[in-house]
PDB file of C-alpha atoms in Angstrom:
ATOM      1  CA  MET L 292     -40.777 -79.469 -44.466  1.00  0.00           C
ATOM      2  CA  ALA L 293     -37.169 -81.669 -44.384  1.00  0.00           C
ATOM      3  CA  ALA L 294     -37.683 -81.610 -40.654  1.00  0.00           C
ATOM      4  CA  ILE L 295     -41.037 -82.523 -40.445  1.00  0.00           C
ATOM      5  CA  THR L 296     -40.609 -85.455 -43.160  1.00  0.00           C
ATOM      6  CA  LYS L 297     -37.709 -86.641 -41.283  1.00  0.00           C
ATOM      7  CA  ASP L 298     -39.436 -86.763 -38.169  1.00  0.00           C
ATOM      8  CA  TYR L 299     -42.442 -88.247 -39.276  1.00  0.00           C
ATOM      9  CA  LEU L 300     -40.427 -91.554 -40.979  1.00  0.00           C
ATOM     10  CA  GLN L 301     -39.077 -91.709 -37.455  1.00  0.00           C
ATOM     11  CA  TRP L 302     -42.059 -91.796 -35.811  1.00  0.00           C
ATOM     12  CA  VAL L 303     -43.180 -94.624 -37.833  1.00  0.00           C
ATOM     13  CA  ASN L 304     -43.499 -97.569 -35.421  1.00  0.00           C
ATOM     14  CA  ASP L 305     -45.448-100.711 -36.404  1.00  0.00           C
ATOM     15  CA  ARG L 306     -45.196-103.286 -32.894  1.00  0.00           C
ATOM     16  CA  GLY L 307     -41.353-102.396 -32.183  1.00  0.00           C
ATOM     17  CA  THR L 308     -40.644-102.325 -36.272  1.00  0.00           C
ATOM     18  CA  VAL L 309     -39.105 -99.004 -37.152  1.00  0.00           C
ATOM     19  CA  LEU L 310     -37.822 -97.620 -40.740  1.00  0.00           C
ATOM     20  CA  PRO L 311     -34.138 -97.901 -41.156  1.00  0.00           C
ATOM     21  CA  PRO L 312     -31.449 -95.189 -41.257  1.00  0.00           C
ATOM     22  CA  GLY L 313     -31.110 -93.831 -44.874  1.00  0.00           C
ATOM     23  CA  PRO L 314     -31.064 -90.610 -47.077  1.00  0.00           C
ATOM     24  CA  VAL L 315     -34.287 -88.626 -47.752  1.00  0.00           C
ATOM     25  CA  LEU L 316     -34.179 -86.516 -50.696  1.00  0.00           C
ATOM     26  CA  LEU L 317     -36.421 -83.506 -50.777  1.00  0.00           C
ATOM     27  CA  ALA L 318     -37.568 -81.479 -53.609  1.00  0.00           C
ATOM     28  CA  PRO L 319     -34.913 -78.364 -53.577  1.00  0.00           C
ATOM     29  CA  SER L 320     -38.049 -76.391 -54.939  1.00  0.00           C
ATOM     30  CA  SER L 321     -40.745 -74.132 -52.861  1.00  0.00           C
ATOM     31  CA  PHE L 322     -43.323 -75.763 -50.501  1.00  0.00           C
ATOM     32  CA  PHE L 323     -45.694 -74.026 -53.047  1.00  0.00           C
ATOM     33  CA  SER L 324     -43.954 -75.025 -56.016  1.00  0.00           C
ATOM     34  CA  ALA L 325     -44.141 -78.793 -55.142  1.00  0.00           C
ATOM     35  CA  LEU L 326     -47.330 -78.335 -53.750  1.00  0.00           C
ATOM     36  CA  HIS L 327     -48.503 -77.197 -57.203  1.00  0.00           C
ATOM     37  CA  ARG L 328     -46.387 -79.974 -59.148  1.00  0.00           C
ATOM     38  CA  GLU L 329     -48.095 -82.639 -56.938  1.00  0.00           C
ATOM     39  CA  VAL L 330     -51.634 -81.807 -56.086  1.00  0.00           C
ATOM     40  CA  ILE L 331     -52.471 -79.297 -59.644  1.00  0.00           C
ATOM     41  CA  GLU L 332     -50.459 -80.893 -62.075  1.00  0.00           C
ATOM     42  CA  LYS L 333     -50.529 -84.169 -60.190  1.00  0.00           C
ATOM     43  CA  LYS L 334     -47.357 -84.775 -62.069  1.00  0.00           C
ATOM     44  CA  PRO L 335     -44.976 -86.037 -58.399  1.00  0.00           C
ATOM     45  CA  GLU L 336     -43.062 -88.129 -60.931  1.00  0.00           C
ATOM     46  CA  VAL L 337     -40.957 -85.664 -62.714  1.00  0.00           C
ATOM     47  CA  PHE L 338     -38.945 -84.660 -59.420  1.00  0.00           C
ATOM     48  CA  LYS L 339     -38.952 -88.319 -58.894  1.00  0.00           C
ATOM     49  CA  ILE L 340     -37.188 -89.197 -62.261  1.00  0.00           C
ATOM     50  CA  ALA L 341     -34.875 -86.372 -62.406  1.00  0.00           C
ATOM     51  CA  CYS L 342     -33.683 -86.869 -58.782  1.00  0.00           C
ATOM     52  CA  LEU L 343     -32.992 -90.299 -59.252  1.00  0.00           C
ATOM     53  CA  GLY L 344     -31.588 -89.838 -62.755  1.00  0.00           C
ATOM     54  CA  ASP L 345     -28.695 -87.675 -61.081  1.00  0.00           C
ATOM     55  CA  ILE L 346     -28.153 -90.383 -58.851  1.00  0.00           C
ATOM     56  CA  ARG L 347     -28.099 -93.331 -61.696  1.00  0.00           C
ATOM     57  CA  ASP L 348     -25.790 -91.235 -63.298  1.00  0.00           C
ATOM     58  CA  LEU L 349     -23.039 -90.772 -60.680  1.00  0.00           C
ATOM     59  CA  PHE L 350     -22.113 -94.684 -61.036  1.00  0.00           C
ATOM     60  CA  PRO L 351     -20.689 -96.230 -64.570  1.00  0.00           C
ATOM     61  CA  ALA L 352     -22.731 -96.736 -67.190  1.00  0.00           C
ATOM     62  CA  GLN L 353     -23.216-100.839 -67.007  1.00  0.00           C
ATOM     63  CA  ARG L 354     -23.605-100.167 -63.197  1.00  0.00           C
ATOM     64  CA  LYS L 355     -27.106-100.408 -61.985  1.00  0.00           C
ATOM     65  CA  PRO L 356     -27.594 -98.553 -58.437  1.00  0.00           C
ATOM     66  CA  PHE L 357     -31.294 -99.328 -58.034  1.00  0.00           C
ATOM     67  CA  TYR L 358     -31.999-102.885 -57.416  1.00  0.00           C
ATOM     68  CA  ALA L 359     -35.618-102.804 -55.759  1.00  0.00           C
ATOM     69  CA  ALA L 360     -38.169-100.256 -55.141  1.00  0.00           C
ATOM     70  CA  PHE L 361     -40.958 -99.760 -52.929  1.00  0.00           C
ATOM     71  CA  GLY L 362     -44.284 -97.135 -53.386  1.00  0.00           C
ATOM     72  CA  ASN L 363     -47.655 -96.646 -52.984  1.00  0.00           C
ATOM     73  CA  ARG L 364     -48.917 -94.886 -56.274  1.00  0.00           C
ATOM     74  CA  THR L 365     -48.929 -95.479 -60.145  1.00  0.00           C
ATOM     75  CA  ASN L 366     -46.556 -92.359 -60.830  1.00  0.00           C
ATOM     76  CA  ASP L 367     -43.899 -94.193 -58.524  1.00  0.00           C
ATOM     77  CA  ALA L 368     -43.981 -96.912 -60.557  1.00  0.00           C
ATOM     78  CA  PHE L 369     -43.589 -95.147 -63.831  1.00  0.00           C
ATOM     79  CA  ALA L 370     -41.091 -93.110 -61.921  1.00  0.00           C
ATOM     80  CA  TYR L 371     -38.785 -96.032 -60.964  1.00  0.00           C
ATOM     81  CA  LYS L 372     -39.037 -97.706 -64.303  1.00  0.00           C
ATOM     82  CA  GLN L 373     -38.167 -94.821 -65.775  1.00  0.00           C
ATOM     83  CA  VAL L 374     -34.494 -95.042 -64.269  1.00  0.00           C
ATOM     84  CA  GLY L 375     -34.045 -98.911 -64.717  1.00  0.00           C
ATOM     85  CA  VAL L 376     -35.693-100.585 -62.061  1.00  0.00           C
ATOM     86  CA  PRO L 377     -36.884-104.183 -63.643  1.00  0.00           C
ATOM     87  CA  ASP L 378     -40.449-104.471 -63.041  1.00  0.00           C
ATOM     88  CA  THR L 379     -39.918-107.960 -61.639  1.00  0.00           C
ATOM     89  CA  ARG L 380     -38.499-106.170 -58.200  1.00  0.00           C
ATOM     90  CA  LEU L 381     -40.976-103.146 -58.265  1.00  0.00           C
ATOM     91  CA  PHE L 382     -43.535-103.189 -55.880  1.00  0.00           C
ATOM     92  CA  THR L 383     -46.222-101.277 -54.786  1.00  0.00           C
ATOM     93  CA  VAL L 384     -48.120-101.139 -51.489  1.00  0.00           C
ATOM     94  CA  ASN L 385     -51.950-100.027 -51.731  1.00  0.00           C
ATOM     95  CA  PRO L 386     -54.403 -98.645 -48.751  1.00  0.00           C
ATOM     96  CA  LYS L 387     -54.846-101.834 -47.751  1.00  0.00           C
ATOM     97  CA  GLY L 388     -51.256-102.519 -46.998  1.00  0.00           C
ATOM     98  CA  GLU L 389     -50.655-105.310 -49.344  1.00  0.00           C
ATOM     99  CA  LEU L 390     -47.888-105.686 -52.068  1.00  0.00           C
ATOM    100  CA  VAL L 391     -48.639-105.789 -55.794  1.00  0.00           C
ATOM    101  CA  GLN L 392     -45.217-106.687 -58.133  1.00  0.00           C
ATOM    102  CA  GLU L 393     -45.602-104.687 -60.907  1.00  0.00           C
ATOM    103  CA  ARG L 394     -45.035-107.755 -63.570  1.00  0.00           C
ATOM    104  CA  THR L 395     -48.131-109.820 -61.656  1.00  0.00           C
ATOM    105  CA  LYS L 396     -50.664-107.171 -60.653  1.00  0.00           C
ATOM    106  CA  ALA L 397     -52.955-109.636 -60.005  1.00  0.00           C
ATOM    107  CA  SER L 398     -51.295-110.976 -57.534  1.00  0.00           C
ATOM    108  CA  LYS L 399     -51.094-109.892 -53.989  1.00  0.00           C
ATOM    109  CA  SER L 400     -48.673-110.437 -51.347  1.00  0.00           C
ATOM    110  CA  SER L 401     -47.158-108.816 -48.032  1.00  0.00           C
ATOM    111  CA  TYR L 402     -44.519-107.856 -46.320  1.00  0.00           C
ATOM    112  CA  SER L 403     -44.446-111.068 -44.372  1.00  0.00           C
ATOM    113  CA  HIS L 404     -44.294-113.143 -47.626  1.00  0.00           C
ATOM    114  CA  LEU L 405     -41.838-111.076 -48.928  1.00  0.00           C
ATOM    115  CA  SER L 406     -39.620-111.529 -46.148  1.00  0.00           C
ATOM    116  CA  GLU L 407     -39.518-115.339 -46.238  1.00  0.00           C
ATOM    117  CA  LEU L 408     -38.230-114.785 -50.184  1.00  0.00           C
ATOM    118  CA  VAL L 409     -35.791-112.018 -49.797  1.00  0.00           C
ATOM    119  CA  GLU L 410     -32.623-113.941 -50.143  1.00  0.00           C
ATOM    120  CA  HIS L 411     -34.518-114.643 -53.739  1.00  0.00           C
ATOM    121  CA  PHE L 412     -35.380-110.981 -54.239  1.00  0.00           C
ATOM    122  CA  PHE L 413     -32.189-109.077 -52.950  1.00  0.00           C
ATOM    123  CA  PRO L 414     -28.575-109.383 -53.399  1.00  0.00           C
ATOM    124  CA  ALA L 415     -26.522-110.612 -50.405  1.00  0.00           C
ATOM    125  CA  LEU L 416     -24.075-108.816 -48.501  1.00  0.00           C
ATOM    126  CA  SER L 417     -20.991-109.618 -47.339  1.00  0.00           C
ATOM    127  CA  VAL L 418     -19.351-109.359 -43.663  1.00  0.00           C
ATOM    128  CA  ASP L 419     -17.868-106.001 -44.864  1.00  0.00           C
ATOM    129  CA  GLY L 420     -21.300-104.824 -45.802  1.00  0.00           C
ATOM    130  CA  SER L 421     -20.384-104.433 -49.562  1.00  0.00           C
ATOM    131  CA  ALA L 422     -22.845-105.917 -52.104  1.00  0.00           C
ATOM    132  CA  SER L 423     -22.228-109.704 -53.369  1.00  0.00           C
ATOM    133  CA  THR L 424     -20.609-109.604 -56.563  1.00  0.00           C
ATOM    134  CA  ALA L 425     -23.038-112.130 -58.249  1.00  0.00           C
ATOM    135  CA  LEU L 426     -25.713-109.788 -58.356  1.00  0.00           C
ATOM    136  CA  ASP L 427     -23.657-106.568 -59.811  1.00  0.00           C
ATOM    137  CA  CYS L 428     -25.097-107.286 -63.172  1.00  0.00           C
ATOM    138  CA  PRO L 429     -28.148-109.464 -62.771  1.00  0.00           C
ATOM    139  CA  GLU L 430     -28.495-110.180 -66.930  1.00  0.00           C
ATOM    140  CA  PHE L 431     -25.250-111.629 -66.241  1.00  0.00           C
ATOM    141  CA  SER L 432     -26.066-113.790 -63.548  1.00  0.00           C
ATOM    142  CA  SER L 433     -26.553-118.163 -63.870  1.00  0.00           C
ATOM    143  CA  CYS L 434     -30.397-117.480 -63.968  1.00  0.00           C
ATOM    144  CA  SER L 435     -31.173-115.077 -66.907  1.00  0.00           C
ATOM    145  CA  PHE L 436     -27.798-115.528 -68.385  1.00  0.00           C
ATOM    146  CA  TRP L 437     -26.197-118.691 -68.648  1.00  0.00           C
ATOM    147  CA  LYS L 438     -30.228-120.676 -68.550  1.00  0.00           C
ATOM    148  CA  GLU L 439     -31.086-122.745 -71.219  1.00  0.00           C
ATOM    149  CA  PRO L 440     -33.278-120.402 -73.564  1.00  0.00           C
ATOM    150  CA  LEU L 441     -37.077-121.935 -74.258  1.00  0.00           C
ATOM    151  CA  PRO L 442     -37.690-123.300 -77.519  1.00  0.00           C
ATOM    152  CA  GLU L 443     -39.304-121.356 -80.678  1.00  0.00           C
ATOM    153  CA  LEU L 444     -42.700-122.472 -80.622  1.00  0.00           C
ATOM    154  CA  ASP L 445     -44.362-122.145 -84.267  1.00  0.00           C
ATOM    155  CA  LEU L 446     -47.892-120.727 -82.654  1.00  0.00           C
ATOM    156  CA  ASP L 447     -49.687-121.452 -86.325  1.00  0.00           C
ATOM    157  CA  ALA L 448     -48.733-125.530 -85.677  1.00  0.00           C
ATOM    158  CA  LEU L 449     -49.417-125.463 -82.214  1.00  0.00           C
ATOM    159  CA  LEU L 450     -53.163-123.953 -82.466  1.00  0.00           C
ATOM    160  CA  LYS L 451     -53.590-126.759 -85.403  1.00  0.00           C
ATOM    161  CA  THR L 452     -52.013-129.763 -83.138  1.00  0.00           C
ATOM    162  CA  ILE L 453     -54.538-128.311 -80.387  1.00  0.00           C
ATOM    163  CA  LYS L 454     -57.520-127.743 -82.804  1.00  0.00           C
ATOM    164  CA  SER L 455     -56.820-131.399 -83.934  1.00  0.00           C
ATOM    165  CA  CYS L 456     -56.395-133.212 -80.447  1.00  0.00           C
ATOM    166  CA  PHE L 457     -59.955-131.501 -79.537  1.00  0.00           C
ATOM    167  CA  LEU L 458     -61.355-133.170 -82.117  1.00  0.00           C
ATOM    168  CA  LEU L 459     -59.958-136.268 -82.178  1.00  0.00           C
ATOM    169  CA  THR L 460     -61.868-136.051 -78.372  1.00  0.00           C
ATOM    170  CA  ALA L 461     -64.832-135.004 -79.591  1.00  0.00           C
ATOM    171  CA  CYS L 462     -64.879-138.134 -82.083  1.00  0.00           C
ATOM    172  CA  LEU L 463     -63.557-140.624 -79.485  1.00  0.00           C
ATOM    173  CA  THR L 464     -66.518-139.500 -77.170  1.00  0.00           C
ATOM    174  CA  GLN L 465     -69.268-139.717 -79.368  1.00  0.00           C
ATOM    175  CA  GLU L 466     -68.230-143.277 -80.569  1.00  0.00           C
ATOM    176  CA  TYR L 467     -67.604-144.513 -76.621  1.00  0.00           C
ATOM    177  CA  THR L 468     -71.320-142.996 -76.758  1.00  0.00           C
ATOM    178  CA  LEU L 469     -72.560-144.742 -78.930  1.00  0.00           C
ATOM    179  CA  TYR L 470     -70.780-148.055 -77.897  1.00  0.00           C
ATOM    180  CA  THR L 471     -72.201-147.320 -74.144  1.00  0.00           C
ATOM    181  CA  LEU L 472     -75.454-147.212 -76.010  1.00  0.00           C
ATOM    182  CA  ALA L 473     -75.593-150.023 -77.976  1.00  0.00           C
ATOM    183  CA  TYR L 474     -73.796-152.045 -75.109  1.00  0.00           C
ATOM    184  CA  THR L 475     -76.719-151.082 -72.810  1.00  0.00           C
ATOM    185  CA  THR L 476     -79.358-151.802 -75.339  1.00  0.00           C
ATOM    186  CA  TYR L 477     -78.242-155.344 -75.670  1.00  0.00           C
ATOM    187  CA  THR L 478     -77.577-156.237 -72.348  1.00  0.00           C
ATOM    188  CA  TYR L 479     -81.270-155.412 -71.213  1.00  0.00           C
ATOM    189  CA  TYR L 480     -82.743-157.610 -74.120  1.00  0.00           C
ATOM    190  CA  THR L 481     -80.641-160.277 -73.058  1.00  0.00           C
ATOM    191  CA  SER L 482     -82.019-159.754 -69.753  1.00  0.00           C
ATOM    192  CA  TYR L 483     -85.388-159.535 -70.609  1.00  0.00           C
ATOM    193  CA  THR L 484     -84.992-162.979 -73.146  1.00  0.00           C
ATOM    194  CA  THR L 485     -83.424-165.097 -70.699  1.00  0.00           C
ATOM    195  CA  HIS L 486     -85.527-164.299 -67.591  1.00  0.00           C
ATOM    196  CA  THR L 487     -89.123-164.206 -69.707  1.00  0.00           C
ATOM    197  CA  THR L 488     -90.887-167.472 -69.913  1.00  0.00           C
ATOM    198  CA  PHE L 489     -92.989-167.486 -72.919  1.00  0.00           C
ATOM    199  CA  GLN L 490     -96.220-169.925 -72.434  1.00  0.00           C
ATOM    200  CA  ARG L 491     -97.154-171.861 -75.670  1.00  0.00           C
ATOM    201  CA  PRO L 492    -101.329-171.822 -75.824  1.00  0.00           C
ATOM    202  CA  ALA L 493    -103.325-174.550 -75.190  1.00  0.00           C
ATOM    203  CA  GLY L 494    -105.644-176.166 -77.819  1.00  0.00           C
ATOM    204  CA  PRO L 495    -105.486-178.824 -80.734  1.00  0.00           C
ATOM    205  CA  HIS L 496    -102.196-177.531 -82.314  1.00  0.00           C
ATOM    206  CA  ALA L 497    -100.272-178.231 -78.636  1.00  0.00           C
ATOM    207  CA  ALA L 498     -97.662-180.627 -78.253  1.00  0.00           C
ATOM    208  CA  VAL L 499     -98.397-183.605 -76.557  1.00  0.00           C
TER     209      VAL L 499
END
């Protein structure tokens, strides 16, 4: 099965774009054991969590070897979270080939759009190929650690303020409506009395 999987990955070609060389981690169990775990028990994440956990344990405790991850099932996302991949850099590829970020599942993107933001999502590499020390510990980056904290808000007071603004807006709207109605009535009455000629009736009391 290992040879078949590797041959398939090397065969994939999308208009000249192929997968980069890299390690392929396979379950050491037999084919039928893996089939039973993934098809019958429907728990493929069990092996992934154990395998990735062993790789993570090869590094010092303060290091995070997994920076981002891609999967095509919810089980993949669950497994990646268990080994410390932040959901902001966790992507799931749906059957349509769209990228869905785990943090904002309602927003769908693509590989082309992600390539425009590659410098934002992934750490830069130095000339010798080693990762930049600026993102060795992302939690201490200038964006995550040194940024100004958000102010603490009193939600109850904020809701009361919003409610008061709505009530004030409603009152002003009502007063403006009454003013408009009164002004329209006055304008109509003035126009009517100005352009209408009243004739006195003829008779003995008519002025000479």
